[in-house]
Short mmCIF file of C-alpha atoms in Angstrom, two decimals:
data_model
loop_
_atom_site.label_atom_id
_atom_site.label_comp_id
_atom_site.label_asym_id
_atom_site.label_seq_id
_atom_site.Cartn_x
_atom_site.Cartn_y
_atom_site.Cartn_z
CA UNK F 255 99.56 83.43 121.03
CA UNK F 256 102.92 84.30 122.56
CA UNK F 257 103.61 88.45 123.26
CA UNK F 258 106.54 89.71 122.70
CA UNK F 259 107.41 91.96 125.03
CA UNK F 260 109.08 94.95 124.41
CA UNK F 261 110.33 97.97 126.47
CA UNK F 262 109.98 101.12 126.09
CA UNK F 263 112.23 102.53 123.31
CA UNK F 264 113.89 98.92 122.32
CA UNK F 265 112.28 98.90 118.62
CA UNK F 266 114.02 97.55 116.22
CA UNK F 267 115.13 94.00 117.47
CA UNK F 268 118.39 92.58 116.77
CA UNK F 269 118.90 93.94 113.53
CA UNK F 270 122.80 94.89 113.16
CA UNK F 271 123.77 98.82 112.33
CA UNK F 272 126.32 100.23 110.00
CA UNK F 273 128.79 102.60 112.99
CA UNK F 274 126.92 104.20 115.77
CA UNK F 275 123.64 104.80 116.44
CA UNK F 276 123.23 108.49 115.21
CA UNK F 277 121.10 111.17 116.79
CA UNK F 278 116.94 111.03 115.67
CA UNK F 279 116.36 113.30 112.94
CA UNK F 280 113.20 115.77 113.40
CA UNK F 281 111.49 112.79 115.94
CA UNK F 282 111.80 109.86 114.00
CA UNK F 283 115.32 107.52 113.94
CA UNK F 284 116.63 104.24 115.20
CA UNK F 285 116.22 103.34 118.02
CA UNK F 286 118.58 101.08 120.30
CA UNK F 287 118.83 97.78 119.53
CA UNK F 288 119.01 95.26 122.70
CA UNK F 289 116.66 92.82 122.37
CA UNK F 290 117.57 89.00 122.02
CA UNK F 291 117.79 87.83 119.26
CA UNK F 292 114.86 85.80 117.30
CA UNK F 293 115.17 82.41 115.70
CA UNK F 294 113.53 83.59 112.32
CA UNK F 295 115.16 85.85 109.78
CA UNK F 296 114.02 88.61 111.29
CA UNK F 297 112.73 90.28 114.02
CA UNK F 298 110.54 92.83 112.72
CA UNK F 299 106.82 92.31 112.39
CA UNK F 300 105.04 90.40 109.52
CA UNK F 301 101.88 89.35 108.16
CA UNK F 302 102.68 86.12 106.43
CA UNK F 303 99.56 84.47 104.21
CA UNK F 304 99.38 80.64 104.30
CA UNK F 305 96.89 79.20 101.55
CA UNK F 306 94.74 75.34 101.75
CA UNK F 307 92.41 73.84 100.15
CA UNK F 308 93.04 71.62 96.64
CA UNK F 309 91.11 74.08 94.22
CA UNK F 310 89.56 77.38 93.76
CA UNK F 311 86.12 76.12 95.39
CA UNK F 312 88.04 74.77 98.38
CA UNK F 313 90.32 77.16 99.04
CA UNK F 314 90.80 79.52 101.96
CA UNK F 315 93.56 82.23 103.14
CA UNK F 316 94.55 82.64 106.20
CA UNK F 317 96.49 85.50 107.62
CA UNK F 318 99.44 84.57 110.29
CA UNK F 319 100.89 87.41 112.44
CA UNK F 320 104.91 86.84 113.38
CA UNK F 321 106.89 88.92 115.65
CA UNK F 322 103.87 90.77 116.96
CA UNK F 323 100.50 90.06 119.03
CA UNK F 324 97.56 92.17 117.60
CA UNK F 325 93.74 91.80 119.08
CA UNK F 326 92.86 91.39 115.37
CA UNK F 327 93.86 92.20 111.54
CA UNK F 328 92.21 95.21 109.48
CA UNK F 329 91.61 94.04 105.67
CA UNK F 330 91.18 96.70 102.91
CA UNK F 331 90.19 95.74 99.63
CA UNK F 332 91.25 97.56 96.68
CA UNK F 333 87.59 98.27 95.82
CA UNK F 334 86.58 101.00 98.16
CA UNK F 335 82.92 101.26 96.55
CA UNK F 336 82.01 97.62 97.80
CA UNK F 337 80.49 97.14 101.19
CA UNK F 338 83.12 94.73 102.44
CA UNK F 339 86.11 97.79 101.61
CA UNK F 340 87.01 97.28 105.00
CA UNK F 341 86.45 94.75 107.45
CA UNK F 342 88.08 93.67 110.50
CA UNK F 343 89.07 89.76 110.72
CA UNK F 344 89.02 88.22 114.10
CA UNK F 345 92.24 86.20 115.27
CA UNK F 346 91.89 82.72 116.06
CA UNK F 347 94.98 80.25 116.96
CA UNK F 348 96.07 79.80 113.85
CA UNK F 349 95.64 83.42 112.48
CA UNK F 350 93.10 84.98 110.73
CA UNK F 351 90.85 83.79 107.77
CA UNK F 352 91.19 86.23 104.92
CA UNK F 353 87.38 85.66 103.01
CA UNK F 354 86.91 86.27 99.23
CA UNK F 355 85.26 89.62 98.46
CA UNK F 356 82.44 89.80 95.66
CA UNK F 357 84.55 92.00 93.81
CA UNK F 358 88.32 93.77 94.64
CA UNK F 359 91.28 91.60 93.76
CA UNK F 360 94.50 93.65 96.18
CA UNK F 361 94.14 93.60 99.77
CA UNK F 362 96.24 95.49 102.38
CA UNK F 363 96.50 93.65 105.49
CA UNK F 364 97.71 95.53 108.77
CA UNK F 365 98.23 94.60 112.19
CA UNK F 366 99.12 96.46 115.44
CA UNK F 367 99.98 95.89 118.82
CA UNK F 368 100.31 98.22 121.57
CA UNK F 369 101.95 98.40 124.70
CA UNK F 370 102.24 101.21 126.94
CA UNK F 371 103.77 103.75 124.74
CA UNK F 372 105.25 101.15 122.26
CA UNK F 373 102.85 100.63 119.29
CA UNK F 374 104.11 98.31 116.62
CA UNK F 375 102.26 97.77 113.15
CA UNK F 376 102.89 95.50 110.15
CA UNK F 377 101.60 95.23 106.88
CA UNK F 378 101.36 93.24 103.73
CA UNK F 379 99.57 92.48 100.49
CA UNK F 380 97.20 89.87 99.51
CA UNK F 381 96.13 89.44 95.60
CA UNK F 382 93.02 87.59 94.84
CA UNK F 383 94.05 86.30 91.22
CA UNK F 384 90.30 85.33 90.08
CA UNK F 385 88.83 88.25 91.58
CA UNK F 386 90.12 91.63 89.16
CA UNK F 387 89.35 94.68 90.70
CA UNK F 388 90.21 98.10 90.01
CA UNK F 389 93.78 99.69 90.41
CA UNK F 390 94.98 99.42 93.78
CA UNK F 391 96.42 103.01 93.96
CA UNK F 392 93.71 104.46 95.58
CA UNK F 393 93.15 101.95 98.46
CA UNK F 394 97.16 102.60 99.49
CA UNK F 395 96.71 105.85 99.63
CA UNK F 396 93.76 106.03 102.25
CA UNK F 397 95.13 106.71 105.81
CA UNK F 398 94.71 103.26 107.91
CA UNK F 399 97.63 103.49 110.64
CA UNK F 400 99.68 106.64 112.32
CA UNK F 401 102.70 104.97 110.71
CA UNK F 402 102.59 103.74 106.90
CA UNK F 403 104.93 102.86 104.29
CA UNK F 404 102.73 102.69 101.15
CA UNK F 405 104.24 101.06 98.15
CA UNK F 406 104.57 103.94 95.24
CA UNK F 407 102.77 102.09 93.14
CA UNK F 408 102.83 98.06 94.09
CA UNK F 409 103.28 95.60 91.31
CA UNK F 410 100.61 95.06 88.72
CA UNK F 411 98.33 92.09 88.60
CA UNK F 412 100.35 88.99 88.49
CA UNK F 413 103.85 90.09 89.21
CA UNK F 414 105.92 91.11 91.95
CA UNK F 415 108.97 92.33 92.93
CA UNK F 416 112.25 91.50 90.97
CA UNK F 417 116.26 91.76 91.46
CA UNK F 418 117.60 94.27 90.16
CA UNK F 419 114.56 96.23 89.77
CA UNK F 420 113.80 99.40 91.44
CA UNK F 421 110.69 100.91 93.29
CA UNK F 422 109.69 103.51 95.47
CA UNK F 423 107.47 103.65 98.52
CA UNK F 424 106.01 106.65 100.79
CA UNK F 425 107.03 106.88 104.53
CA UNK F 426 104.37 108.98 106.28
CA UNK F 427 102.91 109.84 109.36
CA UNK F 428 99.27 110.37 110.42
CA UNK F 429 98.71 111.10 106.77
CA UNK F 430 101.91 113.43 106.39
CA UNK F 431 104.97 112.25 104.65
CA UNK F 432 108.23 111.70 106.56
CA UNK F 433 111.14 113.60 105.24
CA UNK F 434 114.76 112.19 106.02
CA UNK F 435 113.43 109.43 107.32
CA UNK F 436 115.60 105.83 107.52
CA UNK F 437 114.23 102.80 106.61
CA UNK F 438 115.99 99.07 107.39
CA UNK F 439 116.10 96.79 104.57
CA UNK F 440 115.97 92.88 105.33
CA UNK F 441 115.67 89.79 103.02
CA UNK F 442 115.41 86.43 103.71
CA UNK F 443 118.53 85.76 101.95
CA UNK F 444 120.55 87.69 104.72
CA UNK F 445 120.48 91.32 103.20
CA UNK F 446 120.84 94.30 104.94
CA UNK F 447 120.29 97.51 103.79
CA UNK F 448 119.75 101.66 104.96
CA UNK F 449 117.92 104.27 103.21
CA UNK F 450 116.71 107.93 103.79
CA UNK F 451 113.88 109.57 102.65
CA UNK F 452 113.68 112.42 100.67
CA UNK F 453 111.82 116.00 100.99
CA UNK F 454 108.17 114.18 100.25
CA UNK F 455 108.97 111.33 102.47
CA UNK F 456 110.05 108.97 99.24
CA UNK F 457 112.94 106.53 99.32
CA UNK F 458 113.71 104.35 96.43
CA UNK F 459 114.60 100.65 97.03
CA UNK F 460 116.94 98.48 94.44
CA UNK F 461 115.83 94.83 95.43
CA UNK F 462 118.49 93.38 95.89
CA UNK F 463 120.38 90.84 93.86
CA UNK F 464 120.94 88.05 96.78
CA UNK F 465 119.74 84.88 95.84
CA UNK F 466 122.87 82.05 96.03
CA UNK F 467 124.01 79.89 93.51
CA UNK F 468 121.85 76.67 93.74
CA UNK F 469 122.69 73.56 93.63
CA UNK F 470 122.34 70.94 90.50
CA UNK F 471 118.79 69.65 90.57
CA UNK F 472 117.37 72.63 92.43
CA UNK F 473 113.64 74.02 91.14
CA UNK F 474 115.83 76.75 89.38
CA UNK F 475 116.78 74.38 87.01
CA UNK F 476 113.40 73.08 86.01
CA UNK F 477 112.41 76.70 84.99
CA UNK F 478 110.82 77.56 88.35
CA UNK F 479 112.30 81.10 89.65
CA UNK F 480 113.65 81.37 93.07
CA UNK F 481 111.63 83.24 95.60
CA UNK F 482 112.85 85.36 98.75
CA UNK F 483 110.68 87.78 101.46
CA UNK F 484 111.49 91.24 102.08
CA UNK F 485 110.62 93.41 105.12
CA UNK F 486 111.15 97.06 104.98
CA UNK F 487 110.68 99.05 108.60
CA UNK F 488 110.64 103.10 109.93
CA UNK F 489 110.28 104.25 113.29
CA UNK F 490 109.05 107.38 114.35
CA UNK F 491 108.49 109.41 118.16
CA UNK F 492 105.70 111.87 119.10
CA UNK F 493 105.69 112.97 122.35
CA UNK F 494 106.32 109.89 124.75
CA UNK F 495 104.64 107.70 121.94
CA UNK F 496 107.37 105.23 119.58
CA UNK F 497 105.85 104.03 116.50
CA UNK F 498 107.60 101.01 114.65
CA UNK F 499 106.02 100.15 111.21
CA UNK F 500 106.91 97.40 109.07
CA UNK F 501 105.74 96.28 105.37
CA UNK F 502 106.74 93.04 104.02
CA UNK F 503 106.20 91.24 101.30
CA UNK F 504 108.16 88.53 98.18
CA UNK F 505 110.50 89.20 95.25
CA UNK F 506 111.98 87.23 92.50
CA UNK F 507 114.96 86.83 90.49
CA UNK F 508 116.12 89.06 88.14
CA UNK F 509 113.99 88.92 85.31
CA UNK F 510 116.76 88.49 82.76
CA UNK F 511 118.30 85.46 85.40
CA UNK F 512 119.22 82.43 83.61
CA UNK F 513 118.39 83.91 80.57
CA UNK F 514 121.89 84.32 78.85
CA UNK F 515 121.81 80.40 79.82
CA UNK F 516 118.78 79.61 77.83
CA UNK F 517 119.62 81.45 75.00
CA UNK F 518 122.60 79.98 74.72
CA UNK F 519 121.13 76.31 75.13
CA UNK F 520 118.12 77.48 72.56
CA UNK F 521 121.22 78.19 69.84
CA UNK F 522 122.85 74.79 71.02
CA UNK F 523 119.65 73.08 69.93
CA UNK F 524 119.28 74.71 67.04
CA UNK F 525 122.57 73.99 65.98
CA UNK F 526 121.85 70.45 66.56
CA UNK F 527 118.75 70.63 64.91
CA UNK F 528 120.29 71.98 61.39
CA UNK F 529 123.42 69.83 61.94
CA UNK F 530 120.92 66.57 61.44
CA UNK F 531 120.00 66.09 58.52
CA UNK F 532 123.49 66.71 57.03
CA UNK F 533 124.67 64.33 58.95
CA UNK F 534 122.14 61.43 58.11
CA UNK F 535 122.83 62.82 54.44
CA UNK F 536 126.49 62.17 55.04
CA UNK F 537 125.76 58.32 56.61
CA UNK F 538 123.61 57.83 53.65
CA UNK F 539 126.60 58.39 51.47
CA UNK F 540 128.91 56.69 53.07
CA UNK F 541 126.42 53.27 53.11
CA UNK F 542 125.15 53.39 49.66
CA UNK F 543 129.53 53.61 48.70
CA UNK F 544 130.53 50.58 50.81
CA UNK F 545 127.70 49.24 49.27
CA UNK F 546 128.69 49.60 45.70
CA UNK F 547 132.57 48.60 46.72
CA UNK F 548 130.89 44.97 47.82
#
């Protein structure tokens, strides 16, 4: 696997500021931005999931790191009392296989890659459908890197992010949260976003509304929602040590998308519907009188 080498200081890759750069608040800012620029969307570390196999029996997971070059990739499973909790899954070429726990459903998946004094970390989430487990709360709290942003609470079994909607996440540090810390926003769809944390190291994210008018005959139209990734990022300096954390993951439409659409089409058909039979009533009449004329 390619490295991607990074100098000391040069964190956040490419990714376009509003103004100046302003001074780092309390150890932890942006830092300068001055590397080339990457083909993808981004920049910024992910842990991307890429599924095969034809059915439930068959099917595997594999975890694929982008933007960063870790030795290997830390699994935790969202049952802490089972024995495989946490595990460590070796890299191969293509990534990482991600195996089915007995029980546990949620996974957190991190990364990290150090060099020098340049340590880099992503993270993501991985839901095992079939497999339930308890609430995932607890697992996202437990400590796992220096730097963590820990969704506050992720979405519930079978759902995910949405436009519109809003959710908050925890930006801390060796445990401790983060006060007026700033976090970079980027979607997939070209958004780009800053927020600060607040006193207890919480900053609340509106997912964005960014998803382009599609074309006739798109999936949209067949009742499939669009999809779109997200990647949310916070640096942080101790000492001659930068930290550059990153947590990405998907979101949806706006739940009410389309919706105004459909109700108006359902009231269409309705119409229809009623307008029917008065209208074969109203052919019947008019036969049975030319009939009678004759």
């Amino acid at each position: 696997m390619k490295r991607i080498g990074i100098a000391t200081g040069l964190l956040f890759a490419a990714l376009p500021l509003q103004a100046a750069e302003p001074a780092a608040h309390d150890g932890h800012g942006y830092a300068a931005m001055t590397q080339p620029a990457s083909k993808s969307w981004t920049s910024l570390p992910l842990l991307k999931s890429r599924m095969s196999g034809e059915d439930r029996v068959s099917r595997s997971v594999t975890i694929v790191p982008q933007n960063i070059a870790p030795d290997s990739i830390e699994a935790w499973s969202n049952d802490l009392a089972d024995a495989q909790g946490h595990r460590v899954l070796p890299l191969e070429m293509g990534g990482a296989k991600l195996d089915k726990p007995a029980s546990g459903g949620f996974h957190l998946l991190t990364a990290r890659e150090t060099q020098g004094d340049t340590v880099r970390m992503a993270s993501t989430v991985y839901y095992f459908g079939e497999r339930g487990g308890k609430n995932p709360t607890a697992m996202f709290m437990q400590t796992k890197e220096a730097l963590e942003i820990v969704p506050q609470p992720f979405p519930r079994e079978h759902s995910r992010y949405r436009a519109n909607e809003d959710w908050q996440f925890l930006v801390r540090f060796k445990g401790q949260p983060l006060a007026g810390c700033r976090v970079l926003v980027q979607t997939s769809n070209g958004s780009r976003q800053e927020l600060l944390t607040d006193a207890h190291g919480v900053f609340t994210l509106h997912v964005p509304d960014d998803f382009k008018l599609r074309e006739e005959g798109a999936a949209s139209a067949h009742g499939m929602r669009r999809g779109a990734d997200m990647v949310l990022a916070a640096t942080h300096t101790e000492g001659a040590t930068q930290y550059l954390t990153a947590f990405n993951s998907s979101y949806g439409e706006d739940a009410y998308a389309n919706r105004d659409l459909a109700w108006g089409m359902g009231f269409t058909l309705i119409g229809m519907l009623g307008a029917a039979p008065l209208l074969r009533q109203r052919k019947n009449g008019t036969k049975n009188g030319e009939t009678g004329d004759a």
